Structure formats: C-alpha cells, structure tokens
Coordinates of C-alpha atoms in Angstrom, one line a residue:
Chain A
M1 CA -36.6 106.1 -79.2
Q2 CA -33.6 103.6 -76.9
L3 CA -30.5 103.5 -78.7
D4 CA -28.4 100.3 -78.7
N5 CA -25.7 99.2 -80.1
A6 CA -27.5 97.1 -83.5
T7 CA -29.6 101.3 -84.0
L8 CA -26.5 103.2 -84.3
H9 CA -24.4 100.8 -86.3
A10 CA -27.0 100.0 -88.4
A11 CA -27.6 104.2 -88.5
I12 CA -24.2 105.4 -88.8
E13 CA -24.7 102.8 -91.4
R14 CA -27.3 104.1 -93.7
R15 CA -25.9 107.7 -93.7
F16 CA -22.0 106.8 -94.5
P17 CA -22.9 103.8 -96.7
G18 CA -19.8 101.3 -97.5
A19 CA -17.5 103.7 -94.8
I20 CA -17.6 101.2 -92.5
L21 CA -14.4 98.7 -93.1
D22 CA -14.7 96.9 -90.1
H23 CA -17.2 96.1 -86.5
G24 CA -17.5 94.2 -83.3
E25 CA -18.8 94.3 -80.1
P26 CA -15.8 93.8 -77.7
Y27 CA -17.5 93.4 -74.7
G28 CA -20.8 94.7 -75.1
M29 CA -19.0 97.8 -76.7
L30 CA -19.8 98.8 -80.8
T31 CA -17.1 99.6 -82.1
L32 CA -16.5 100.9 -85.4
E33 CA -13.8 100.8 -87.9
T34 CA -13.7 103.6 -90.6
T35 CA -10.7 105.3 -93.0
R36 CA -9.5 109.3 -91.7
E37 CA -11.3 111.0 -94.8
H38 CA -15.6 109.7 -93.8
L39 CA -13.6 110.4 -89.5
P40 CA -14.9 114.3 -89.6
E41 CA -18.6 114.0 -91.2
M42 CA -18.7 111.1 -89.3
L43 CA -17.8 112.0 -85.8
R44 CA -19.7 115.6 -86.7
F45 CA -23.0 113.2 -87.6
V46 CA -22.7 110.9 -84.1
K47 CA -22.7 114.5 -82.2
E48 CA -24.8 116.3 -83.9
D49 CA -27.8 113.5 -84.4
P50 CA -30.5 114.4 -82.6
E51 CA -31.4 110.6 -82.6
I52 CA -27.5 109.7 -81.3
Q53 CA -26.3 112.6 -79.1
A54 CA -23.0 111.8 -78.3
N55 CA -21.9 115.0 -77.8
F56 CA -19.1 113.4 -75.0
L57 CA -15.4 112.8 -76.7
T58 CA -14.3 111.0 -73.4
S59 CA -10.1 110.4 -74.9
L60 CA -8.9 110.3 -77.7
C61 CA -5.7 107.7 -78.5
G62 CA -3.2 106.6 -81.1
M63 CA -2.5 103.3 -81.7
H64 CA 0.4 101.3 -83.6
Y65 CA 1.1 98.3 -85.4
P66 CA 3.9 97.7 -86.7
E67 CA 2.6 94.6 -88.5
Q68 CA -0.5 96.0 -90.2
K69 CA 1.0 97.1 -93.6
G70 CA 0.4 100.8 -94.9
K71 CA -2.6 100.7 -91.5
E72 CA 0.5 100.7 -88.8
L73 CA -0.8 103.7 -88.0
G74 CA -3.9 104.8 -85.7
L75 CA -6.8 106.7 -83.7
V76 CA -9.2 105.7 -81.7
Y77 CA -12.0 107.4 -81.1
H78 CA -14.4 106.9 -77.0
L79 CA -17.4 108.6 -77.4
H80 CA -20.1 108.9 -75.3
S81 CA -24.1 109.9 -75.4
F82 CA -25.4 110.8 -72.0
V83 CA -28.4 110.6 -73.0
H84 CA -29.1 107.4 -74.5
N85 CA -26.2 106.7 -72.0
L86 CA -24.2 105.1 -74.5
R87 CA -19.9 104.0 -75.4
F88 CA -18.6 103.2 -78.8
R89 CA -15.8 103.5 -80.0
I90 CA -14.6 104.6 -83.4
K91 CA -11.6 103.7 -85.1
A92 CA -9.5 104.5 -87.9
F93 CA -6.0 103.3 -89.9
F94 CA -3.1 104.9 -91.6
P95 CA -0.2 104.9 -93.0
I96 CA 2.9 105.9 -91.2
D97 CA 4.6 106.9 -94.1
D98 CA 2.2 109.8 -94.2
P99 CA 1.2 110.7 -90.5
H100 CA -2.1 112.6 -91.0
A101 CA -5.4 112.8 -89.2
P102 CA -8.0 115.5 -89.3
S103 CA -8.2 117.8 -86.5
M104 CA -11.8 117.3 -84.1
T105 CA -11.0 120.7 -82.3
A106 CA -13.1 122.5 -84.4
L107 CA -16.1 119.9 -82.7
W108 CA -14.4 119.3 -79.5
P109 CA -11.8 122.0 -78.1
T110 CA -11.6 119.1 -75.5
A111 CA -9.9 117.5 -78.2
N112 CA -6.9 120.0 -78.6
W113 CA -4.1 118.8 -75.7
M114 CA -5.9 115.3 -76.4
E115 CA -4.5 115.4 -80.1
R116 CA -1.3 117.1 -79.0
Q117 CA -0.9 114.2 -76.7
E118 CA -0.7 111.7 -79.2
Y119 CA 1.2 113.8 -81.7
D120 CA 3.4 114.4 -78.8
F121 CA 3.4 109.9 -78.7
F122 CA 3.3 109.1 -82.0
G123 CA 3.8 111.7 -84.3
I124 CA 0.2 111.5 -85.7
I125 CA -0.2 114.8 -87.8
F126 CA -3.6 116.6 -86.9
D127 CA -4.7 118.5 -89.9
G128 CA -6.3 121.9 -88.5
H129 CA -5.1 121.7 -85.2
P130 CA -4.4 125.7 -84.2
D131 CA -1.4 124.7 -82.1
L132 CA 0.1 121.6 -82.9
R133 CA 3.4 121.0 -80.3
R134 CA 5.0 118.2 -77.8
I135 CA 3.3 118.3 -74.8
L136 CA 3.9 116.1 -72.0
N137 CA 7.8 115.3 -73.7
V138 CA 10.8 118.1 -74.2
D139 CA 10.3 120.0 -77.5
D140 CA 13.2 119.4 -78.9
L141 CA 12.7 115.2 -78.8
D142 CA 13.6 113.9 -81.5
V143 CA 11.4 110.2 -81.8
F144 CA 7.6 109.8 -80.6
P145 CA 9.0 107.8 -77.8
M146 CA 5.6 105.3 -77.4
R147 CA 5.9 103.8 -81.1
K148 CA 6.3 99.8 -80.9
E149 CA 10.5 100.5 -82.3
Y150 CA 11.6 102.0 -79.5
K151 CA 12.5 100.0 -76.1
L152 CA 11.9 101.5 -72.6
E153 CA 15.2 100.8 -71.2
D154 CA 17.8 98.0 -72.3
G155 CA 17.1 96.8 -76.1
T156 CA 19.5 94.5 -75.5
R157 CA 18.1 92.2 -72.2
T158 CA 17.6 88.5 -73.9
D159 CA 17.4 87.4 -70.1
K160 CA 13.1 87.8 -69.9
D161 CA 11.7 86.6 -73.4
D162 CA 8.4 85.8 -74.1
R163 CA 10.3 82.3 -75.6
F164 CA 11.6 81.3 -72.9
F165 CA 8.4 80.6 -71.1
G166 CA 7.2 78.0 -73.5
R167 CA 5.1 80.7 -74.6
D168 CA 5.6 81.9 -79.0
G169 CA 4.4 84.3 -81.3
H170 CA 5.4 87.9 -79.0
E171 CA 8.8 87.5 -79.5
G172 CA 10.1 90.8 -78.9
R173 CA 7.5 91.7 -75.8
S174 CA 10.1 90.8 -73.5
F175 CA 10.2 92.8 -69.8
D176 CA 13.0 95.0 -71.8
Chain B
M1 CA -19.1 137.7 -71.1
Q2 CA -18.0 140.8 -69.2
V3 CA -14.6 139.2 -69.9
Q4 CA -14.2 139.7 -73.3
S5 CA -15.8 143.3 -74.1
Y6 CA -12.7 143.6 -71.5
F7 CA -10.7 143.1 -73.6
S8 CA -12.2 143.7 -76.9
S9 CA -10.2 146.7 -77.9
L10 CA -7.0 147.4 -75.9
D11 CA -7.6 150.6 -74.9
N12 CA -8.7 149.1 -71.5
L13 CA -5.3 148.8 -70.6
D14 CA -4.2 149.9 -67.9
G15 CA -0.1 150.1 -69.1
E16 CA 2.3 148.0 -70.8
L17 CA 1.3 144.3 -70.2
A18 CA 4.0 142.3 -68.5
T19 CA 4.7 138.6 -68.3
L20 CA 5.2 137.1 -64.9
N21 CA 6.4 133.7 -64.8
L22 CA 4.2 131.9 -62.4
G23 CA 6.0 128.3 -61.3
P24 CA 6.9 125.9 -62.4
T25 CA 7.4 125.7 -58.5
H26 CA 6.1 128.0 -57.1
P27 CA 4.0 127.5 -54.1
A28 CA 0.6 128.1 -54.9
T29 CA 0.2 125.9 -57.6
H30 CA 0.4 123.0 -55.6
G31 CA 2.4 121.5 -58.3
I32 CA 4.9 121.1 -60.5
F33 CA 3.6 123.3 -63.4
Q34 CA 3.9 126.7 -65.3
N35 CA 1.8 129.4 -66.5
V36 CA 3.1 132.2 -68.2
L37 CA 0.9 135.5 -67.9
K38 CA 0.2 138.1 -69.8
M39 CA -0.7 140.7 -67.0
D40 CA -2.3 144.7 -67.2
G41 CA -1.9 145.6 -64.1
E42 CA -3.2 142.8 -61.4
K43 CA -6.1 141.3 -64.0
I44 CA -5.0 138.4 -66.4
H45 CA -5.6 139.0 -69.8
S46 CA -4.0 135.7 -71.4
A47 CA -2.6 132.7 -69.9
E48 CA -0.6 130.2 -71.0
P49 CA 0.2 126.5 -69.8
T50 CA 3.1 124.2 -69.8
I51 CA 2.9 120.4 -68.2
G52 CA 4.7 117.7 -68.3
Y53 CA 7.9 118.4 -65.8
I54 CA 6.2 115.0 -64.0
H55 CA 6.0 113.2 -67.1
R56 CA 6.9 110.0 -66.0
A57 CA 6.0 108.1 -69.8
F58 CA 3.2 106.0 -67.8
E59 CA 1.7 104.3 -71.0
K60 CA 5.4 103.0 -72.0
L61 CA 6.1 102.1 -68.8
A62 CA 3.2 99.9 -68.7
E63 CA 3.6 98.2 -72.3
H64 CA 6.6 96.8 -70.2
R65 CA 5.3 95.5 -67.6
P66 CA 2.8 91.9 -66.8
Y67 CA -0.2 93.3 -65.7
N68 CA -0.6 93.5 -61.5
Q69 CA 2.7 94.9 -61.9
V70 CA 1.3 97.7 -63.4
T71 CA -1.1 98.5 -60.4
P72 CA 2.1 100.5 -58.5
I73 CA 1.9 102.9 -62.4
T74 CA -1.6 104.0 -61.3
D75 CA -0.9 105.0 -57.9
R76 CA 1.0 107.8 -59.1
L77 CA -1.9 108.9 -61.3
N78 CA -3.9 111.0 -59.0
Y79 CA -2.3 110.7 -55.5
C80 CA -4.3 112.5 -53.7
S81 CA -7.0 109.4 -54.2
S82 CA -4.6 105.6 -55.6
P83 CA -7.3 103.6 -54.0
I84 CA -9.3 104.6 -56.9
N85 CA -6.7 104.7 -59.9
N86 CA -5.4 100.7 -58.4
M87 CA -9.4 100.0 -58.3
G88 CA -10.1 100.7 -62.1
W89 CA -7.1 99.3 -62.8
H90 CA -7.7 96.0 -61.3
M91 CA -11.7 96.4 -62.8
T92 CA -10.5 96.3 -66.7
V93 CA -8.2 93.8 -66.4
E94 CA -10.8 92.0 -64.1
K95 CA -13.5 92.5 -67.5
L96 CA -11.0 91.9 -69.2
I97 CA -9.8 88.2 -68.0
G98 CA -14.0 88.1 -67.3
C99 CA -13.5 87.6 -63.8
E100 CA -16.6 88.8 -61.6
L101 CA -16.0 89.0 -57.3
P102 CA -18.1 87.7 -54.1
K103 CA -19.7 90.9 -53.2
R104 CA -17.6 91.3 -49.8
A105 CA -15.1 92.2 -52.5
Q106 CA -16.8 94.5 -54.3
Y107 CA -18.1 96.2 -51.2
M108 CA -14.9 96.0 -49.6
R109 CA -13.4 98.6 -52.8
V110 CA -16.5 100.6 -51.8
I111 CA -15.3 101.2 -48.1
V112 CA -12.1 101.4 -49.3
M113 CA -12.6 104.0 -52.5
E114 CA -15.0 105.9 -50.4
L115 CA -12.5 106.7 -47.6
A116 CA -9.9 107.6 -50.5
R117 CA -12.8 110.1 -52.1
I118 CA -12.9 111.4 -48.9
A119 CA -9.3 111.8 -48.7
D120 CA -9.5 113.4 -52.4
H121 CA -11.7 115.9 -51.4
L122 CA -11.0 117.2 -48.1
V123 CA -7.4 118.2 -49.5
C124 CA -9.3 119.9 -52.3
N125 CA -11.8 121.5 -49.8
A126 CA -8.7 122.6 -47.3
V127 CA -6.2 123.9 -49.7
I128 CA -9.5 126.0 -51.1
G129 CA -9.5 126.9 -47.2
V130 CA -5.7 127.5 -47.2
D131 CA -5.9 129.7 -50.3
T132 CA -8.6 132.4 -49.2
G133 CA -6.4 132.9 -46.0
A134 CA -8.0 130.7 -43.5
L135 CA -5.3 128.2 -42.6
T136 CA -7.5 126.1 -39.7
G137 CA -9.6 124.1 -41.7
F138 CA -6.7 122.7 -43.1
T139 CA -5.4 121.2 -40.0
Y140 CA -8.2 120.2 -38.8
M141 CA -8.8 118.2 -42.0
F142 CA -5.3 116.9 -42.4
Q143 CA -5.7 115.4 -39.1
E144 CA -9.0 113.5 -40.8
R145 CA -7.0 112.5 -43.9
E146 CA -4.1 110.5 -41.2
R147 CA -6.9 108.3 -40.3
I148 CA -7.9 107.8 -43.5
Y149 CA -4.9 107.0 -44.3
E150 CA -3.8 105.1 -41.3
M151 CA -6.9 102.8 -42.2
F152 CA -5.4 102.0 -45.7
E153 CA -1.9 100.8 -43.8
E154 CA -3.9 98.4 -42.4
V155 CA -5.8 97.2 -45.2
C156 CA -2.9 97.1 -47.5
G157 CA 0.9 98.3 -45.6
S158 CA 0.7 101.7 -47.6
R159 CA -0.2 105.1 -47.0
L160 CA -0.1 107.7 -50.2
T161 CA 0.8 105.2 -52.6
T162 CA -1.3 102.4 -51.3
N163 CA -0.9 99.7 -54.4
I164 CA -4.4 98.5 -52.6
G165 CA -5.9 95.4 -53.6
R166 CA -5.2 92.8 -56.6
I167 CA -6.7 91.5 -59.7
G168 CA -9.0 89.0 -58.5
G169 CA -10.3 91.0 -55.2
M170 CA -8.5 92.0 -52.0
E171 CA -5.6 91.5 -50.6
R172 CA -6.7 91.1 -46.8
D173 CA -10.0 90.8 -44.9
F174 CA -10.2 93.4 -43.2
T175 CA -8.0 93.4 -39.8
P176 CA -9.5 94.1 -35.9
V177 CA -7.9 97.1 -35.9
F178 CA -9.2 98.0 -39.1
H179 CA -12.6 97.6 -38.3
A180 CA -12.0 100.0 -35.1
K181 CA -10.6 102.5 -36.9
L182 CA -13.1 102.9 -39.8
K183 CA -16.1 102.6 -36.7
D184 CA -14.0 105.5 -34.9
F185 CA -14.1 107.7 -37.5
L186 CA -17.1 107.2 -38.9
K187 CA -18.2 108.2 -35.1
T188 CA -16.3 110.9 -34.6
F189 CA -15.8 112.4 -38.4
P190 CA -19.1 113.6 -39.2
A191 CA -19.4 116.5 -36.5
R192 CA -15.1 117.1 -36.8
F193 CA -16.2 117.9 -40.8
E194 CA -19.1 119.8 -39.4
E195 CA -17.2 122.6 -38.0
F196 CA -15.0 122.7 -40.7
N197 CA -17.7 123.7 -43.0
D198 CA -19.1 126.2 -39.9
L199 CA -15.6 127.9 -40.7
L200 CA -15.6 128.0 -44.0
E201 CA -19.2 127.7 -45.4
R202 CA -20.9 130.6 -44.6
N203 CA -18.0 132.5 -44.0
R204 CA -18.4 136.1 -45.0
I205 CA -14.4 136.4 -46.5
F206 CA -14.3 133.0 -47.7
M207 CA -17.8 133.5 -50.0
D208 CA -16.5 136.9 -51.4
R209 CA -13.5 134.9 -52.6
C210 CA -14.9 132.4 -53.7
I211 CA -18.5 133.1 -55.5
G212 CA -17.8 133.8 -59.3
A213 CA -14.4 133.0 -59.2
G214 CA -12.8 130.7 -62.0
P215 CA -16.7 130.7 -63.6
I216 CA -17.6 127.8 -66.3
A217 CA -20.5 127.1 -68.0
G218 CA -22.1 123.0 -68.4
A219 CA -22.6 123.0 -71.8
R220 CA -18.7 124.1 -72.2
A221 CA -17.2 122.1 -69.6
L222 CA -18.5 119.1 -71.5
E223 CA -17.0 121.3 -74.5
Y224 CA -13.7 121.1 -72.4
G225 CA -14.7 117.1 -71.3
F226 CA -15.2 118.0 -67.5
T227 CA -16.2 115.2 -65.7
G228 CA -16.1 115.1 -61.7
P229 CA -17.2 117.4 -58.9
N230 CA -15.7 120.3 -61.4
L231 CA -18.7 119.3 -64.0
R232 CA -21.3 119.2 -61.5
A233 CA -20.6 122.4 -59.6
A234 CA -21.5 122.9 -63.4
G235 CA -25.0 122.2 -62.9
V236 CA -24.0 118.8 -64.9
D237 CA -25.4 115.2 -63.3
Y238 CA -23.0 113.0 -64.5
D239 CA -21.7 110.3 -62.5
V240 CA -19.9 107.3 -63.7
R241 CA -20.7 105.6 -60.1
V242 CA -25.1 106.2 -61.1
M243 CA -23.9 106.0 -64.9
T244 CA -22.2 103.2 -65.8
P245 CA -22.6 101.1 -62.1
Y246 CA -19.7 99.1 -60.8
S247 CA -18.9 97.3 -58.3
S248 CA -21.6 97.0 -57.1
Y249 CA -22.4 100.8 -56.2
E250 CA -26.0 100.4 -57.8
D251 CA -26.7 98.9 -54.1
F252 CA -26.1 101.9 -52.7
D253 CA -28.2 104.6 -52.1
F254 CA -27.1 108.9 -52.8
I255 CA -27.5 111.6 -54.1
I256 CA -25.7 113.2 -57.2
P257 CA -25.2 117.6 -55.9
V258 CA -25.6 119.6 -58.7
G259 CA -24.1 123.7 -58.8
T260 CA -25.4 126.3 -60.7
Q261 CA -23.1 128.7 -62.0
G262 CA -19.5 126.2 -62.2
D263 CA -17.2 129.2 -60.0
T264 CA -15.6 127.9 -56.9
Y265 CA -17.7 128.1 -54.9
D266 CA -19.7 125.8 -56.6
R267 CA -17.3 123.2 -56.8
F268 CA -16.0 123.6 -52.7
M269 CA -19.7 123.0 -52.4
V270 CA -20.1 120.0 -54.7
R271 CA -17.3 118.8 -52.8
Q272 CA -18.5 118.6 -49.5
E273 CA -21.4 117.5 -50.4
E274 CA -20.6 114.4 -52.4
I275 CA -18.0 113.8 -48.8
R276 CA -20.8 113.4 -46.9
Q277 CA -22.1 111.3 -49.4
S278 CA -19.7 109.0 -49.2
L279 CA -20.3 109.0 -45.7
R280 CA -23.6 107.0 -46.6
I281 CA -22.9 104.8 -49.1
I282 CA -19.2 103.4 -46.7
H283 CA -22.4 103.2 -44.4
Q284 CA -24.3 101.0 -45.8
A285 CA -21.8 99.2 -47.3
Y286 CA -20.0 98.6 -44.2
D287 CA -23.7 97.7 -42.2
N288 CA -24.5 94.9 -45.0
L289 CA -20.6 93.7 -45.4
P290 CA -21.7 90.6 -47.2
A291 CA -20.1 87.6 -45.7
G292 CA -18.0 85.6 -47.0
D293 CA -14.3 85.5 -49.5
Y294 CA -12.3 88.3 -50.0
H295 CA -11.8 87.5 -53.5
A296 CA -12.3 85.0 -56.7
D297 CA -11.4 82.8 -57.8
V298 CA -9.2 82.8 -60.5
P299 CA -5.7 81.6 -59.0
E300 CA -4.4 81.8 -63.0
F301 CA -4.0 85.3 -61.1
Y302 CA -4.2 85.9 -57.9
L303 CA -1.4 84.9 -55.5
P304 CA -2.2 81.9 -53.8
D305 CA -1.5 81.7 -49.2
K306 CA 2.2 82.4 -48.1
P307 CA 1.6 79.0 -46.5
D308 CA 0.5 76.9 -49.2
V309 CA 3.1 77.9 -51.4
Y310 CA 5.8 76.8 -49.4
T311 CA 3.9 73.4 -48.9
K312 CA 1.5 72.9 -51.4
M313 CA 2.8 72.1 -56.0
E314 CA -0.2 73.4 -56.3
A315 CA -0.3 76.3 -54.9
L316 CA 3.8 76.8 -56.2
I317 CA 3.1 76.9 -59.7
Y318 CA 0.5 79.1 -59.7
H319 CA 2.8 81.7 -57.5
F320 CA 5.7 81.2 -60.0
K321 CA 2.5 81.6 -62.9
V322 CA 1.8 84.7 -61.5
V323 CA 5.3 86.3 -61.1
M324 CA 6.5 85.4 -64.4
G325 CA 2.6 86.6 -65.4
E326 CA 2.5 83.5 -67.6
T327 CA -1.0 83.0 -67.2
P328 CA -2.6 83.8 -70.6
V329 CA -5.4 85.9 -70.9
P330 CA -7.5 87.1 -73.8
V331 CA -7.0 88.6 -76.9
G332 CA -9.0 92.2 -77.3
E333 CA -10.0 95.4 -76.2
V334 CA -11.9 96.9 -72.9
Y335 CA -12.6 100.8 -71.8
H336 CA -13.7 100.2 -68.4
A337 CA -14.4 103.8 -66.5
V338 CA -14.1 104.9 -62.7
E339 CA -15.1 108.2 -61.4
G340 CA -11.8 108.9 -59.7
G341 CA -11.6 111.8 -57.1
N342 CA -11.1 114.3 -60.3
G343 CA -13.9 112.6 -63.0
E344 CA -13.7 109.6 -64.8
L345 CA -11.1 108.1 -65.1
G346 CA -10.5 105.5 -67.9
F347 CA -8.5 103.0 -69.1
Y348 CA -8.1 101.6 -72.8
L349 CA -6.8 98.7 -72.4
V350 CA -5.5 96.6 -75.4
S351 CA -4.5 92.5 -74.7
D352 CA -2.8 91.1 -77.8
G353 CA -2.2 87.3 -75.7
G354 CA 0.8 88.9 -73.9
R355 CA 2.2 88.9 -71.3
Q356 CA 2.0 93.0 -70.8
P357 CA -0.6 95.3 -72.1
F358 CA -0.3 96.0 -76.4
R359 CA -1.6 99.5 -74.8
L360 CA -3.1 101.3 -72.5
H361 CA -4.3 105.0 -72.4
F362 CA -5.5 106.5 -69.1
R363 CA -7.9 108.9 -69.2
R364 CA -7.1 111.5 -67.1
P365 CA -9.4 113.9 -66.2
C366 CA -7.4 116.1 -65.1
F367 CA -5.2 116.3 -68.0
I368 CA -8.9 116.8 -69.8
Y369 CA -10.4 119.7 -67.9
Y370 CA -6.8 121.5 -67.6
Q371 CA -6.5 122.9 -71.0
A372 CA -9.7 125.4 -70.3
Y373 CA -7.8 127.3 -67.1
P374 CA -6.5 129.6 -69.3
E375 CA -10.2 130.4 -70.8
M376 CA -11.6 130.1 -67.2
I377 CA -9.5 132.5 -65.5
K378 CA -8.8 135.2 -68.5
G379 CA -10.0 138.7 -67.2
S380 CA -10.2 137.3 -63.5
M381 CA -7.7 138.7 -60.7
L382 CA -3.9 136.8 -60.1
S383 CA -5.7 136.1 -56.6
D384 CA -8.4 134.6 -58.4
A385 CA -6.4 132.6 -60.3
I386 CA -4.6 130.9 -57.6
L387 CA -8.0 130.3 -56.4
T388 CA -9.6 128.5 -59.2
M389 CA -6.6 126.2 -59.9
S390 CA -6.9 125.0 -56.2
S391 CA -10.2 124.4 -56.5
M392 CA -10.3 122.9 -60.4
N393 CA -7.4 120.1 -57.8
V394 CA -5.2 119.5 -60.7
I395 CA -2.9 117.1 -59.5
A396 CA 0.6 117.1 -61.3
G397 CA 0.6 113.2 -61.4
E398 CA -2.5 112.9 -62.9
L399 CA -2.0 116.0 -65.5
D400 CA 1.2 114.8 -66.4
A401 CA 1.1 110.7 -66.0

C-alpha cells in the first residue's frame, strides 16, 4: 500500500479516535496536533505499525508561543518513513507552568541529545530521560534562553521597531 | 558484541581505571569538544562527551535577523561546506515564499554544492590519512581544496564562510575566470585525486588501522539518527538528493555508494566514491548548463542591480525594502532538507509573517550522530577512537550551533 497524507491521517485517527486536536498540510507536509498524554503511544504506533513504519526521527524541537495561554510550550516531531518516503510532523502543546513531556529515548536513542537540547533551550522536562541536563549552555545558567521573553541583546533598543515601518501586529519582534 | 563481553566482568581489567581528559582543546580532535575517558590501560572503558564549547546561539540569533541576514549564520554550521548550508537555507525561504528558480540558477547551485561536497570530503579523508600517520596525501588534497576555494572566491568573494547565493538565485553569473578554473579543475583533479586514493586505499598500514575501527550496524545507526556518509557506510542507502530531490538533482545520473561494516574504512571509501560521483554530477550540470537568468524574478527578495538603484526609482524602493526587511512573507511553517557534507541538514522554519523567523530549528547531522560516539569507541584503543572521530567528520560548528 502506498502511504500518503490522507491514509496516514486516517490510520492515526482510527487508532486514536479524538486524539488529533488539529491537522493541516502546510507546504504538503501532514501536520497533526495531539496532546502530550497521547504522544508516547502515537509515536510508538507510527514507528512500529507495519503499514506506516515511520522509524526515523528526523528532528525534535521545542516551541514557545507566549500568547497561547495554557499551550505556551510545544514540541514538534519530524518523522520520516523511509519505506514510503513520507515525512510528517506531530506536535503537542502544554502549559509553561507544567513544562513536562514524555521522553522518547526508549523509542529512539537519538532523542537523547535532542531532548537535552530542548531542555537546555526551553526548560522542557522530559520525564523518563536517563540523563537530563544542559548540553550546549553552561551548567549554571539560570534561564532557558530560547523562551521568547529573553531578548537577544539590548532589550531597551527601540529604533528598529516594526511599528516604524508601517507594519503592525508584530510589536516586540524588533531587530533588538 | 565482543566489546560488550570484554567488560561484562571487571575481572578483565588489567589494573585501575584511569581518567583521561581528551580535549577540550586537543590536536587530535580537530575541534573543540571534550571527552572524559575512563581508560583501562590503553583500552577505553567508557566515554563521556561534553559539547557546547563554541555554542553561539544560532537558533536565537536567527529569530532576530531578517531572512537574508540568516545566511551568514548558516555559513558557520558546517564550515567545511558552507555553500551547501547557504543553499539549504535559501531553498527553505524560497519554499516558504513560493519562488521557483530558473533552471540555470538551479544547475549553478548544484555545481557549487557539489564542489563544496568534494571540499568537505577531501578534508575528512585527508585527515583520516593524517591520523593514521600519512601526511603526504593531506598536503596534496589541501592544494585541491585551495583550488575549490578559489572558485568560491570567484562566485561570491569569500572562501570559507561563503554567504554564497541569494534568496531567489545566485548573486551573479559565473565569471569567465570561474569557467576557466572549473574547466581546469575538472581536467586535472581526477588524476591527482586517484593518486591520493592509491596512496591509501590498498595501503596495508592504512587498512590495518581503519578496518574494524569504530563500527556501527545499519539498524543501530538508524536508531541513532545517522545520515549522510556515516549512515551509508553502515549499508543504508539514504540520500536526500535522491529521496527528496531539490534544485533539479533528479536530472542527474549518479549512484549512492554504500558500505557494509560501518567502520572507519567504509566511511573513508564511501566518501572517496562520493567525490567521484560529485564530479560526475558537476560534469553533467556544467555540460548541460541551461541558458537563462541566474536568479528568479522576485524583486521583493532579490536585490536589484546596483546601477539601477542609483538611477531608477523602482529599484531604489525595492533595494530599501529588501535591506530593511520590509517585505511581507507568508505565515506558515516549512521543513526543507538538503544533503549536507555530513548528512541530512534540515531547516524547520516557522514564520508568523514578521520580518524575522518566528522560530528556526536546524537539524544538524553532526549533533545528532555524535551521541553514538561513546558506544562506537567502547572497548577500543585510544588511537582507534581518534581515528573514529575523524572519520565521523564531527565539525564543531555544526555540533554546537
């Protein structure tokens, strides 16, 4: 069977009814949003299901949307089924006050450093990770620098604010 | 398996375990990363890598730079093959804004990218030679790499951190000097490369050092997220250029070399053959270089000609808008991957319509496969560990981002 976005979406929906909160195909890549509670079983399913065989974890990255109340932090898994040459991504969001997510190190050893990196950047705590500590930044750093509240350089600089260039809706997205 | 049983009982230990710091700065690691090794005599009992010594917060930086200013950041990922990183980034943005390049621009990019791949593999394989004690081939191949850098200089003005190409195409057409240098390179490089190959490929000392050093099985390599030559050396024929062709790679005829053992020798041989295949691709692209423009017609993103900026109002406006990042970009998310020197180099770009990326995540092949290093060197000699590291081609810039 040739797997495409629609059949893959249907297969996951069939296996986990109601667990897909949102779906879309931006630029042709199937994107599904689920909850962190469903994440481990869903990823195990797409990896081990003989029809899907998405056994390659391409990448894993954290997200921070400060405006999304209750779903500020998120994780994006890019998966690749070599057999069907199909890529897709699965997302899950959770509150920043409770930055816990399940670790996928048992499923993919490669998730080990990827999760350490996202812990380092966003402070996402991966439950079940064998060795969760900072990887790129120094151990005694007391912030999670990829969160949006941390400015890159001088946070007081306003000369290149978007509002001065005839655009709105992006206040605070300045050059810094 | 043999390795496992060696340490299954501490009775096999000759004496006490010694702790050895390999790095952070050590001439043999070719970069800044530390490995704390527990040594049993000359055998490695366990290794604990520490990375991040040249972490420069690229993902954070990218959120504060307009799209065209992100390109120089990508230079500094795998700095042995910067043009591939640059092109990968350009293609990501082009995918987001829906920009289709003329065939000529795509073929020009392929030529530049394959030259970069040759340069990358040359350094890696020459250094494998150095670490086995063969310095001569290294000096030969660095002269060839120099000629590739001279070609980059002709295209973009710089050599190592190239910032080559632009969003929407190339910055200029190939110059007559570039054509001359490329023709000369294509004519003379193969013989010199084969001379280098003959120095090492069937060299008894080289083979004894490399065969069986730092092996990994194909299935294990996949679990660890290996891509590129390291995965292909383990026998898995995954190549982004073939699986998800970009920049017209589907037009070219080339093979994906694979190894069987996933050891240092196989990694060396895979890279050697990939250099030959890259040459084939360059020949095909150069001989069939289509006529046409070297950039797409996207004035909102591609800088106008400088003389026009001084004389034409429209060009001046576009110049201002490009430089100030004043062009609206679509809201959306896009993942684009290219076959970098070390494997699948991916860009996950999330745009909220602002002038900078809302989020840009780099899938850096080095970072992902380097975590398998302790497992690959466990139970081996220290000298094999050095060789394994150089054959994995761990580039600190890409490792630490």
